[in-house]
Short mmCIF file of C-alpha atoms in Angstrom, two decimals:
data_model
loop_
_atom_site.label_atom_id
_atom_site.label_comp_id
_atom_site.label_asym_id
_atom_site.label_seq_id
_atom_site.Cartn_x
_atom_site.Cartn_y
_atom_site.Cartn_z
CA MET P 124 148.57 178.58 116.45
CA THR P 125 145.85 177.31 114.58
CA ALA P 126 142.37 177.88 114.94
CA ALA P 127 140.42 175.07 115.48
CA LYS P 128 138.95 173.12 112.68
CA ILE P 129 135.20 172.44 112.94
CA ARG P 130 133.71 169.02 110.76
CA PRO P 131 129.77 168.07 112.59
CA ALA P 132 129.88 165.32 114.63
CA LEU P 133 127.10 164.05 112.61
CA GLU P 134 127.05 164.06 108.88
CA GLY P 135 123.27 165.96 107.39
CA TYR P 136 121.81 166.67 110.55
CA LEU P 137 122.23 170.57 111.09
CA THR P 138 122.51 173.81 108.74
CA GLU P 139 122.04 177.39 108.17
CA ARG P 140 120.02 179.56 106.67
CA ASP P 141 120.99 183.70 107.34
CA GLY P 142 123.76 182.81 109.85
CA LYS P 143 121.41 180.98 111.98
CA PRO P 144 121.91 177.10 113.01
CA HIS P 145 118.98 175.36 112.05
CA LEU P 146 118.41 171.17 112.27
CA LEU P 147 118.36 169.90 108.69
CA GLY P 148 114.91 167.70 107.87
CA SER P 149 113.22 166.48 104.89
CA ARG P 150 108.96 167.31 103.65
CA CYS P 151 107.17 165.36 101.58
CA THR P 152 105.97 167.06 98.92
CA ALA P 153 102.78 165.52 99.25
CA CYS P 154 101.25 165.10 102.16
CA GLY P 155 103.06 167.53 104.21
CA THR P 156 104.69 165.09 107.11
CA TYR P 157 108.56 166.73 108.10
CA TYR P 158 111.36 164.25 109.22
CA PHE P 159 113.92 163.84 111.11
CA PRO P 160 116.16 162.85 110.33
CA ARG P 161 115.79 163.49 106.82
CA LEU P 162 114.01 160.91 104.92
CA ASP P 163 114.08 160.17 101.55
CA SER P 164 112.50 157.13 100.22
CA PHE P 165 109.21 156.58 100.98
CA CYS P 166 106.36 158.86 103.52
CA ARG P 167 105.56 156.69 106.12
CA ASN P 168 102.05 158.48 106.52
CA PRO P 169 100.07 155.25 105.39
CA ALA P 170 96.89 157.48 103.57
CA CYS P 171 100.32 158.47 101.56
CA ASP P 172 102.57 156.92 99.37
CA SER P 173 104.69 159.55 98.38
CA THR P 174 108.54 158.97 97.24
CA ASP P 175 109.06 162.68 96.84
CA PHE P 176 111.05 164.41 99.50
CA GLU P 177 112.39 168.14 99.88
CA GLU P 178 114.96 169.40 102.67
CA VAL P 179 113.44 171.55 104.66
CA PRO P 180 115.24 173.56 107.50
CA LEU P 181 113.37 172.65 110.74
CA SER P 182 111.77 175.64 113.44
CA ARG P 183 115.31 176.37 115.82
CA SER P 184 111.97 177.21 118.63
CA GLY P 185 110.13 175.37 120.03
CA ARG P 186 108.73 174.72 123.87
CA LEU P 187 110.17 172.32 126.64
CA TRP P 188 108.17 169.23 126.73
CA SER P 189 110.47 167.16 128.90
CA TYR P 190 114.09 166.77 130.15
CA THR P 191 116.79 164.84 132.23
CA ASN P 192 120.11 164.73 132.03
CA ALA P 193 122.82 162.62 132.21
CA ALA P 194 124.10 161.56 135.73
CA TYR P 195 126.50 159.00 134.39
CA GLN P 196 128.27 158.61 131.17
CA PRO P 197 127.02 157.30 128.91
CA PRO P 198 128.45 153.89 126.93
CA ALA P 199 130.49 154.16 124.04
CA PRO P 200 130.09 155.76 121.36
CA TYR P 201 129.32 158.57 123.25
CA ILE P 202 133.17 161.13 123.78
CA PRO P 203 134.18 161.30 127.24
CA VAL P 204 134.29 166.17 127.01
CA LYS P 205 135.53 165.55 130.56
CA ASP P 206 137.32 163.94 132.81
CA PRO P 207 136.02 163.47 135.51
CA TYR P 208 132.85 163.57 133.60
CA GLU P 209 130.08 166.10 134.35
CA PRO P 210 126.41 165.41 133.67
CA PHE P 211 125.14 167.47 130.74
CA ALA P 212 120.78 168.37 130.81
CA ILE P 213 119.23 166.69 127.35
CA ALA P 214 115.86 168.46 126.52
CA ALA P 215 112.55 167.15 124.90
CA VAL P 216 111.74 170.75 122.26
CA GLU P 217 108.31 170.21 120.90
CA LEU P 218 108.59 172.40 117.29
CA GLU P 219 104.67 173.80 116.91
CA ARG P 220 104.98 173.83 112.74
CA GLU P 221 106.57 170.58 112.44
CA GLY P 222 104.19 168.28 114.60
CA MET P 223 107.04 166.93 116.64
CA ILE P 224 109.12 166.28 119.70
CA VAL P 225 112.76 166.95 118.83
CA LEU P 226 115.68 165.82 121.44
CA GLY P 227 119.32 167.11 122.24
CA GLN P 228 121.40 168.18 124.56
CA CYS P 229 121.39 170.86 127.09
CA ALA P 230 123.82 173.73 126.35
CA GLU P 231 126.88 173.82 127.85
CA GLY P 232 126.40 175.09 131.25
CA ILE P 233 122.86 173.91 131.32
CA ALA P 234 121.51 172.64 134.52
CA VAL P 235 118.01 170.70 134.88
CA GLU P 236 117.26 173.03 138.19
CA ASP P 237 117.62 175.50 134.96
CA LEU P 238 114.10 174.01 133.15
CA ARG P 239 111.12 173.50 132.96
CA VAL P 240 108.07 172.31 131.25
CA GLY P 241 106.83 174.30 128.80
CA THR P 242 109.65 176.65 128.88
CA PRO P 243 110.44 177.90 125.24
CA MET P 244 113.95 177.14 124.22
CA GLU P 245 116.10 177.69 120.65
CA LEU P 246 118.77 175.80 118.91
CA ILE P 247 122.59 176.68 119.09
CA VAL P 248 125.64 174.46 117.79
CA GLU P 249 128.62 173.98 120.25
CA PRO P 250 130.92 171.18 120.77
CA LEU P 251 130.21 167.46 121.25
CA PHE P 252 133.81 166.85 121.77
CA SER P 253 137.20 167.69 120.64
CA ASP P 254 139.56 165.73 119.17
CA ASP P 255 143.28 166.52 117.11
CA GLU P 256 141.04 167.44 113.74
CA GLY P 257 139.20 169.98 116.22
CA ASP P 258 135.82 170.29 117.12
CA ALA P 259 133.13 168.02 116.54
CA ILE P 260 129.42 170.09 116.27
CA ILE P 261 126.22 168.58 116.96
CA TRP P 262 122.83 170.72 118.13
CA LYS P 263 121.64 171.97 121.56
CA TRP P 264 118.73 173.68 123.25
CA LYS P 265 119.68 176.62 125.28
CA PRO P 266 115.86 178.52 127.15
CA GLN P 267 115.57 181.09 124.99
CA ALA P 268 116.67 184.54 125.26
CA ALA P 269 113.99 187.51 126.68
CA GLY P 270 112.75 189.15 123.44
CA ALA P 271 115.32 186.45 121.56
CA ASP P 272 114.10 186.93 118.11
CA ALA P 273 112.89 183.14 117.40
CA MET T 115 86.18 133.93 123.12
CA SER T 116 85.86 130.51 120.37
CA ASN T 117 89.74 131.53 120.29
CA ALA T 118 89.96 131.40 123.29
CA ILE T 119 93.42 128.86 124.40
CA HIS T 120 93.45 127.58 127.86
CA ILE T 121 96.85 127.84 130.30
CA LEU T 122 97.89 124.32 131.54
CA GLY T 123 100.87 124.83 133.37
CA ALA T 124 103.18 127.54 134.02
CA GLY T 125 107.13 127.01 134.86
CA MET T 126 109.84 130.05 135.68
CA HIS T 127 113.28 129.26 136.39
CA PRO T 128 114.96 131.82 138.65
CA TRP T 129 115.79 135.13 137.45
CA GLY T 130 119.09 136.88 138.42
CA LYS T 131 122.83 136.86 137.04
CA TRP T 132 123.43 133.11 136.84
CA GLY T 133 126.42 133.15 133.62
CA GLU T 134 124.91 129.92 132.28
CA HIS T 135 123.73 129.38 128.50
CA PHE T 136 120.17 130.00 128.05
CA THR T 137 119.28 126.51 127.01
CA ARG T 138 119.28 126.09 130.61
CA TYR T 139 116.91 128.61 131.96
CA GLY T 140 114.20 127.57 129.61
CA VAL T 141 114.27 123.77 129.70
CA HIS T 142 114.08 124.51 133.18
CA ALA T 143 110.98 126.65 132.99
CA ALA T 144 109.48 123.44 129.58
CA ARG T 145 109.97 120.93 132.21
CA ALA T 146 108.27 123.41 135.17
CA ALA T 147 105.39 124.15 133.10
CA LEU T 148 105.15 120.64 131.68
CA ALA T 149 105.01 119.35 135.44
CA GLU T 150 102.49 121.86 136.72
CA ALA T 151 100.44 120.78 133.34
CA GLU T 152 100.34 116.89 133.72
CA VAL T 153 101.34 116.75 130.37
CA ALA T 154 104.36 114.60 128.70
CA TRP T 155 106.82 116.56 127.06
CA ARG T 156 105.82 114.12 123.83
CA ASP T 157 102.07 114.68 123.61
CA VAL T 158 103.09 118.53 122.81
CA GLY T 159 102.64 119.35 119.75
CA PHE T 160 104.58 122.84 118.88
CA ILE T 161 107.22 124.78 120.59
CA SER T 162 107.26 128.34 120.44
CA GLY T 163 110.33 130.31 121.14
CA ALA T 164 110.92 134.01 121.60
CA ALA T 165 114.84 134.61 120.63
CA THR T 166 117.26 135.91 121.76
CA MET T 167 119.72 138.48 119.66
CA ARG T 168 122.19 138.32 122.81
CA CYS T 169 123.00 134.58 122.32
CA GLY T 170 124.10 134.19 118.95
CA TYR T 171 122.87 132.37 116.69
CA PRO T 172 120.98 128.89 118.99
CA GLY T 173 119.14 132.75 120.12
CA TYR T 174 117.98 133.54 117.10
CA VAL T 175 116.41 130.26 116.51
CA ALA T 176 115.49 129.36 120.45
CA GLY T 177 112.28 127.38 119.26
CA ALA T 178 114.27 124.94 118.15
CA THR T 179 117.23 125.32 119.74
CA PHE T 180 114.66 124.36 123.20
CA ALA T 181 113.11 122.02 121.89
CA GLN T 182 116.39 120.00 120.55
CA ALA T 183 117.24 120.45 124.26
CA LEU T 184 114.04 119.04 125.44
CA GLY T 185 114.71 116.22 123.04
CA TRP T 186 113.62 115.90 118.96
CA GLN T 187 109.92 114.63 118.71
CA GLY T 188 109.00 115.23 116.21
CA ALA T 189 106.91 118.41 117.13
CA GLN T 190 106.71 121.36 115.11
CA VAL T 191 108.09 124.78 115.78
CA ASN T 192 108.43 128.81 115.81
CA THR T 193 110.77 131.03 116.87
CA SER T 194 109.46 134.72 117.47
CA TYR T 195 111.53 137.71 117.38
CA ALA T 196 109.49 141.57 118.51
CA ALA T 197 112.20 142.58 120.89
CA CYS T 198 110.64 142.90 124.78
CA ALA T 199 107.14 141.72 123.28
CA SER T 200 109.02 137.90 121.66
CA GLY T 201 107.39 136.63 125.18
CA ALA T 202 103.78 137.90 123.79
CA GLN T 203 103.84 136.49 119.83
CA ALA T 204 105.52 133.72 120.55
CA LEU T 205 102.43 133.22 122.52
CA ALA T 206 100.33 134.13 119.83
CA ALA T 207 101.85 132.21 117.38
CA ALA T 208 100.64 129.04 119.57
CA ARG T 209 96.96 130.52 119.36
CA ALA T 210 97.29 130.50 116.03
CA LYS T 211 98.49 127.38 115.89
CA ILE T 212 96.02 126.31 117.87
CA ALA T 213 93.10 127.97 116.60
CA ALA T 214 94.36 126.25 112.89
CA GLY T 215 93.76 122.87 114.49
CA GLU T 216 97.29 122.38 114.04
CA CYS T 217 97.89 121.48 117.57
CA GLU T 218 96.14 120.54 120.88
CA VAL T 219 98.62 121.51 123.33
CA ALA T 220 102.02 124.06 122.76
CA LEU T 221 104.75 125.03 124.67
CA VAL T 222 106.18 128.85 124.86
CA ILE T 223 108.77 129.90 126.29
CA GLY T 224 111.59 132.10 126.49
CA ALA T 225 114.69 132.74 128.32
CA ASP T 226 117.87 134.66 128.03
CA THR T 227 121.56 135.65 129.49
CA THR T 228 122.48 138.67 129.76
CA PRO T 229 125.91 140.41 130.03
CA LYS T 230 126.56 142.73 132.74
CA GLY T 231 125.99 146.29 133.03
CA PHE T 232 124.38 149.46 130.66
CA LEU T 233 123.03 147.40 128.02
CA LYS T 234 124.45 149.40 125.13
CA PRO T 235 124.68 149.05 120.67
CA GLN T 236 127.01 147.52 118.91
CA ALA T 237 130.52 148.77 118.41
CA GLY T 238 132.17 150.18 115.27
CA GLU T 239 130.92 153.29 113.53
CA ARG T 240 127.67 152.90 112.20
CA PRO T 241 126.11 156.83 112.10
CA ASP T 242 123.16 155.01 109.93
CA ASP T 243 121.81 153.09 112.47
CA PRO T 244 119.57 156.18 114.69
CA ASP T 245 120.38 153.53 118.23
CA TRP T 246 124.35 154.49 117.46
CA VAL T 247 123.57 157.83 116.55
CA ARG T 248 121.68 158.66 119.19
CA PHE T 249 124.56 156.84 122.16
CA ARG T 250 126.95 158.85 120.44
CA ILE T 251 124.44 161.75 121.56
CA GLY T 252 125.00 161.16 125.06
CA ILE T 253 121.09 159.52 124.98
CA THR T 254 120.75 156.73 126.88
CA ASN T 255 118.19 153.79 127.82
CA PRO T 256 117.33 156.06 131.59
CA THR T 257 117.30 159.14 129.03
CA TYR T 258 113.23 158.49 128.21
CA PHE T 259 112.19 156.89 131.11
CA ALA T 260 113.03 160.53 132.93
CA LEU T 261 111.57 162.04 130.58
CA TYR T 262 108.32 160.75 130.57
CA ALA T 263 108.29 160.50 134.49
CA ARG T 264 109.67 164.72 134.95
CA ARG T 265 106.32 164.38 132.24
CA ARG T 266 103.59 163.03 134.22
CA MET T 267 105.26 165.45 137.08
CA ALA T 268 104.67 168.79 135.19
CA LEU T 269 100.68 167.45 133.72
CA TYR T 270 100.57 165.81 136.81
CA GLY T 271 101.64 166.94 139.83
CA ASP T 272 103.39 163.60 140.48
CA THR T 273 106.34 164.02 142.55
CA SER T 274 109.66 162.15 142.96
CA GLU T 275 108.27 160.72 146.48
CA ASP T 276 105.10 159.02 144.16
CA PHE T 277 107.86 157.33 141.72
CA ALA T 278 109.44 155.79 145.39
CA ALA T 279 106.45 154.38 146.31
CA VAL T 280 106.26 152.63 142.87
CA LYS T 281 109.51 150.46 144.58
CA VAL T 282 108.51 150.64 147.69
CA LYS T 283 105.57 147.85 146.46
CA ASN T 284 106.98 146.21 143.99
CA ALA T 285 109.98 145.90 146.87
CA ALA T 286 107.24 144.00 149.37
CA HIS T 287 105.42 141.95 146.22
CA GLY T 288 108.74 140.98 145.22
CA ALA T 289 110.27 139.79 148.20
CA LYS T 290 107.65 137.27 148.44
CA ASN T 291 107.95 136.11 144.79
CA THR T 292 111.17 133.25 145.07
CA ASN T 293 111.09 133.58 141.53
CA ALA T 294 112.48 137.03 141.86
CA ARG T 295 116.37 138.24 141.32
CA TYR T 296 115.34 141.20 144.37
CA ARG T 297 113.61 140.41 147.31
CA LYS T 298 114.51 142.66 149.97
CA THR T 299 111.83 145.92 150.89
CA PHE T 300 113.15 148.90 150.75
CA THR T 301 111.88 152.23 152.48
CA ALA T 302 111.78 155.59 150.89
CA GLU T 303 114.21 156.71 152.37
CA ASP T 304 116.57 153.72 150.60
CA VAL T 305 114.88 154.95 146.67
CA ALA T 306 116.21 158.89 147.86
CA GLN T 307 119.43 157.51 148.76
CA SER T 308 120.17 155.71 145.59
CA PRO T 309 122.59 158.04 143.47
CA VAL T 310 120.58 160.07 140.47
CA VAL T 311 120.22 158.25 137.23
CA ALA T 312 118.72 160.04 134.67
CA ASP T 313 116.71 163.47 136.79
CA PRO T 314 114.02 162.61 138.79
CA LEU T 315 114.96 159.03 138.18
CA ARG T 316 117.19 157.16 140.64
CA LEU T 317 119.07 153.86 140.36
CA MET T 318 116.31 152.22 141.95
CA ASP T 319 113.52 153.76 140.12
CA VAL T 320 114.97 152.14 136.96
CA CYS T 321 115.30 148.08 136.54
CA ALA T 322 118.44 146.20 135.68
CA THR T 323 118.66 143.13 133.38
CA SER T 324 118.66 139.85 134.10
CA ASP T 325 119.04 135.97 133.13
CA GLY T 326 116.30 134.57 133.73
CA GLY T 327 113.15 131.77 131.76
CA ALA T 328 109.75 131.25 131.85
CA ALA T 329 106.83 128.75 129.96
CA LEU T 330 103.50 127.76 129.07
CA VAL T 331 101.37 124.77 128.64
CA VAL T 332 98.76 126.07 126.47
CA CYS T 333 96.18 123.96 124.75
CA SER T 334 92.96 124.23 123.04
CA ALA T 335 89.62 124.25 124.80
CA ASP T 336 88.67 120.55 123.94
CA TYR T 337 92.33 119.35 125.07
CA ALA T 338 91.49 121.20 128.16
CA ARG T 339 87.69 119.48 128.00
CA ALA T 340 89.19 116.02 128.11
CA LYS T 341 91.77 116.43 130.38
CA GLY T 342 89.56 117.43 132.38
CA LYS T 343 90.94 121.49 133.02
CA GLN T 344 88.52 123.43 131.57
CA HIS T 345 88.60 125.44 134.59
CA THR T 346 92.15 127.36 134.37
CA PRO T 347 92.38 130.08 133.40
CA ARG T 348 92.00 131.22 129.38
CA ILE T 349 94.17 134.17 127.28
CA ALA T 350 91.32 135.65 126.47
CA GLY T 351 93.23 138.74 124.39
CA ILE T 352 96.20 139.80 122.93
CA SER T 353 97.35 142.38 121.33
CA THR T 354 101.11 143.10 119.43
CA ALA T 355 99.91 145.91 117.64
CA THR T 356 101.82 148.21 115.94
CA PRO T 357 101.85 152.03 116.76
CA THR T 358 99.65 153.89 114.30
CA PHE T 359 100.93 156.86 113.06
CA ALA T 360 101.52 159.31 114.17
CA SER T 361 102.89 158.58 117.03
CA ALA T 362 103.33 161.34 119.35
CA THR T 363 105.89 160.08 122.09
CA VAL T 364 109.50 160.47 121.57
CA GLU T 365 110.25 156.41 121.74
CA MET T 366 113.39 154.23 122.30
CA PRO T 367 115.74 154.33 119.96
CA ASP T 368 114.65 157.55 118.07
CA LEU T 369 115.24 161.68 118.20
CA ALA T 370 112.72 162.35 117.02
CA THR T 371 108.78 161.91 117.17
CA ASP T 372 106.49 161.51 114.06
CA SER T 373 105.10 164.96 112.18
CA THR T 374 101.48 165.30 112.97
CA ALA T 375 101.99 167.80 110.41
CA ALA T 376 99.60 166.05 108.02
CA ALA T 377 98.08 163.41 110.83
CA SER T 378 96.52 163.33 114.19
CA PRO T 379 98.40 162.23 117.10
CA HIS T 380 98.14 158.74 118.40
CA SER T 381 99.85 156.97 121.90
CA PHE T 382 101.14 153.73 120.82
CA ARG T 383 100.75 152.65 124.32
CA ALA T 384 97.19 154.15 124.86
CA THR T 385 95.75 152.11 121.50
CA LEU T 386 98.03 148.82 122.43
CA PRO T 387 95.51 146.88 124.30
CA LEU T 388 92.09 148.15 122.79
CA ALA T 389 92.16 144.37 120.43
CA ALA T 390 93.06 142.79 123.48
CA PHE T 391 89.62 144.12 125.25
CA GLU T 392 87.42 143.75 121.85
CA GLN T 393 88.70 139.82 121.62
CA ALA T 394 88.20 139.45 125.69
CA GLY T 395 84.88 141.40 125.01
CA ILE T 396 85.53 143.40 128.40
CA GLY T 397 86.86 146.24 129.84
CA PRO T 398 89.27 148.00 131.97
CA GLU T 399 86.09 148.06 134.89
CA ASP T 400 86.29 144.12 134.74
CA VAL T 401 90.48 143.99 135.48
CA ASP T 402 90.97 142.66 139.14
CA VAL T 403 95.11 141.71 139.01
CA ALA T 404 97.48 143.67 136.47
CA GLU T 405 101.04 142.70 134.93
CA VAL T 406 102.93 145.98 133.52
CA TYR T 407 105.84 146.54 131.89
CA ASP T 408 107.68 148.88 134.88
CA LEU T 409 111.22 149.58 133.32
CA SER T 410 111.12 152.60 135.64
CA THR T 411 108.89 153.33 138.44
CA ALA T 412 107.22 155.94 137.42
CA LEU T 413 106.04 153.66 133.78
CA GLU T 414 104.43 151.87 136.09
CA LEU T 415 101.72 154.98 136.19
CA ASP T 416 101.59 154.95 132.72
CA TRP T 417 101.15 151.83 131.78
CA MET T 418 97.64 151.91 134.55
CA GLU T 419 96.58 155.18 132.90
CA ASP T 420 97.27 153.74 129.05
CA LEU T 421 95.51 150.47 129.40
CA GLY T 422 92.52 152.82 131.35
CA LEU T 423 92.21 151.52 134.88
CA CYS T 424 91.93 154.52 135.83
CA ALA T 425 91.29 158.00 134.61
CA ARG T 426 94.56 159.49 133.09
CA GLY T 427 96.70 162.20 135.92
CA GLU T 428 95.15 159.83 138.44
CA ALA T 429 98.17 156.64 139.40
CA ALA T 430 99.35 158.23 141.10
CA GLN T 431 96.40 159.01 143.88
CA TRP T 432 95.70 155.15 143.53
CA LEU T 433 99.34 154.17 144.73
CA ARG T 434 98.97 157.22 147.86
CA ARG T 435 95.78 155.38 148.70
CA GLY T 436 97.42 151.62 148.56
CA ASP T 437 94.71 150.82 145.79
CA THR T 438 97.60 148.65 143.50
CA ARG T 439 99.31 146.86 146.63
CA ILE T 440 98.15 143.11 147.35
CA GLY T 441 94.91 143.73 148.96
CA GLY T 442 93.81 146.97 147.16
CA LYS T 443 91.35 147.04 144.88
CA LEU T 444 93.21 146.71 141.69
CA PRO T 445 96.63 145.66 142.81
CA VAL T 446 99.49 146.23 139.91
CA ASN T 447 102.10 144.02 139.42
CA PRO T 448 101.64 141.37 142.15
CA SER T 449 105.33 139.44 141.15
CA GLY T 450 107.00 142.41 141.93
CA GLY T 451 107.87 143.12 138.11
CA LEU T 452 110.74 144.16 136.37
CA ALA T 453 111.69 146.27 139.95
CA CYS T 454 112.52 143.21 141.33
CA PHE T 455 113.01 140.83 137.92
CA GLY T 456 115.00 142.93 136.26
CA GLU T 457 114.33 142.72 132.57
CA ALA T 458 115.62 139.67 130.83
CA VAL T 459 114.03 140.51 127.05
CA PRO T 460 112.69 137.17 125.51
CA ALA T 461 111.31 135.69 128.68
CA GLN T 462 109.72 138.62 130.42
CA ALA T 463 106.76 139.07 128.48
CA ILE T 464 105.87 134.86 129.53
CA ALA T 465 106.40 135.90 133.45
CA GLN T 466 104.14 138.41 133.25
CA VAL T 467 101.41 135.78 131.70
CA CYS T 468 103.05 132.95 133.95
CA GLU T 469 102.19 135.39 136.98
CA LEU T 470 98.21 136.11 136.52
CA HIS T 471 97.85 132.21 135.46
CA TRP T 472 99.56 131.21 138.71
CA GLN T 473 97.28 134.51 140.78
CA LEU T 474 94.07 133.38 138.43
CA SER T 475 94.04 129.51 140.06
CA GLU T 476 94.92 130.50 142.64
CA ARG T 477 99.01 129.32 143.71
CA ALA T 478 100.02 132.86 144.53
CA GLY T 479 100.82 132.19 147.93
CA GLU T 480 101.80 134.25 150.24
CA ARG T 481 101.38 136.92 146.83
CA GLN T 482 97.53 135.88 146.56
CA VAL T 483 95.09 138.48 145.26
CA GLU T 484 91.93 137.03 146.66
CA GLY T 485 89.23 136.42 144.22
CA ALA T 486 90.95 137.34 141.27
CA ARG T 487 89.06 135.97 137.93
CA VAL T 488 90.58 138.70 135.14
CA GLY T 489 94.11 140.22 134.51
CA ILE T 490 95.91 141.82 132.43
CA THR T 491 99.36 142.24 131.00
CA ALA T 492 101.28 144.68 129.69
CA ASN T 493 105.07 145.50 127.38
CA GLN T 494 106.81 147.18 125.65
CA GLY T 495 109.84 146.52 123.88
CA LEU T 496 112.04 148.93 120.79
CA PHE T 497 110.39 149.46 117.00
CA GLY T 498 107.28 149.67 117.31
CA HIS T 499 107.17 145.95 119.40
CA GLY T 500 104.52 145.60 122.27
CA SER T 501 101.58 143.86 123.94
CA CYS T 502 98.66 143.08 126.09
CA VAL T 503 97.05 139.90 127.17
CA ILE T 504 94.43 139.62 128.94
CA VAL T 505 93.21 136.15 131.04
CA GLU T 506 90.53 135.47 132.50
CA ARG T 507 89.39 131.77 134.62
#
């Protein structure tokens, strides 16, 4: 049996620092505004006309701004992963340094009952779906383990 | 104010899932509006259409499509696209034409034929399109409504029962509206027994998509006076403002908000009405009736606060006291709202103004809000589009 190959479900959304996954964003070198997904064309701050950006890994922890779930199977291009369908939770997490709220699925096994607005959350990587080519991975949010290093 | 235009007539094709060509709904609504206005089709100098993106080329040039269907008579034509705010943008175009002296009477029309089932993105692998990306991750439209609803619960103590009460109220209003698609009354138990779509929202908390058409006949103050109709309702303010960076609410179809690292946070919904109030020279305390975009039950409560109709966090208290039902101190969605109509995108913002016209000219029948003199609409769509219209008599 060969090890399953791993690939990103979306190109250019994830990076790694010191063995830990981060969302890959960008930052305007003139005004400091962050972007996710990455932006490298024109800064959207109306007070800034910069076209220079640097790639930056975003904070991998933040506070839960709000949450919900997908109780029904979303339409394509969502790729079903279980038959019958099982709902998954969705989190909106507020990143303090970036001043930004980022959405994402919650980690496998996390249900809305496990979540509370304000809970510290951290970013992990898990398969979004799997196919003949292996696992297509994506970022997901999960409640931070007590005492975990952000 | 000097740019105010009068509403001479309003018309609708009933909302439903009729499966007919969208032109049929638009012409039906236009003829009803012209009849109520007592204006001959040949006297209309400008046809301002709201585009539908779902109905092929005729939908992209909706203004011309309606003009041809009603019979070419040489009028000027325009088509507006602003997602869910397209109808209000078309109304703003009509006001500008009239204010510029380029026409006396304009016909504003929007109509749509919607596919069955949930709205979904175009097919194919399109990872550069944020709409495609969020659906790939499983983030649908109700996801956003649910995030806002849960946030209300955490911040203000709103409950699922409050959200259900919005549906119960709007269903009671819509039951008296022959243009509404859903005319059945519901109880809180009915809502609670409908399946969860996106926790905490249930199927009956979230609006459907519909076919429908709405039209308005609007004119200059001089024309209204010449016809002896100077006491008809006036459009006193229209805002179609865009957001201000940094927009701090996560909006469809985005995966993230703007960053507030270098700019202060702004709320798009809360800034939308400001220009309309300024134009009308009034404030939220002057409003007697509101038609707001209840894509979800909880969103109606957000809108009440964003319009300044009540203090932040207090909308559910108004609802619980019965202040927002017909007969209360500030009825919200007397038409039944999207809860009873379902969304017919290019027609919906026009339909909101139709309802205010009927309320302010005391033609609302069983839904009449007694003594209403000032009404407001609010609406938001994708990609930084939104609208707020103030109607006075």
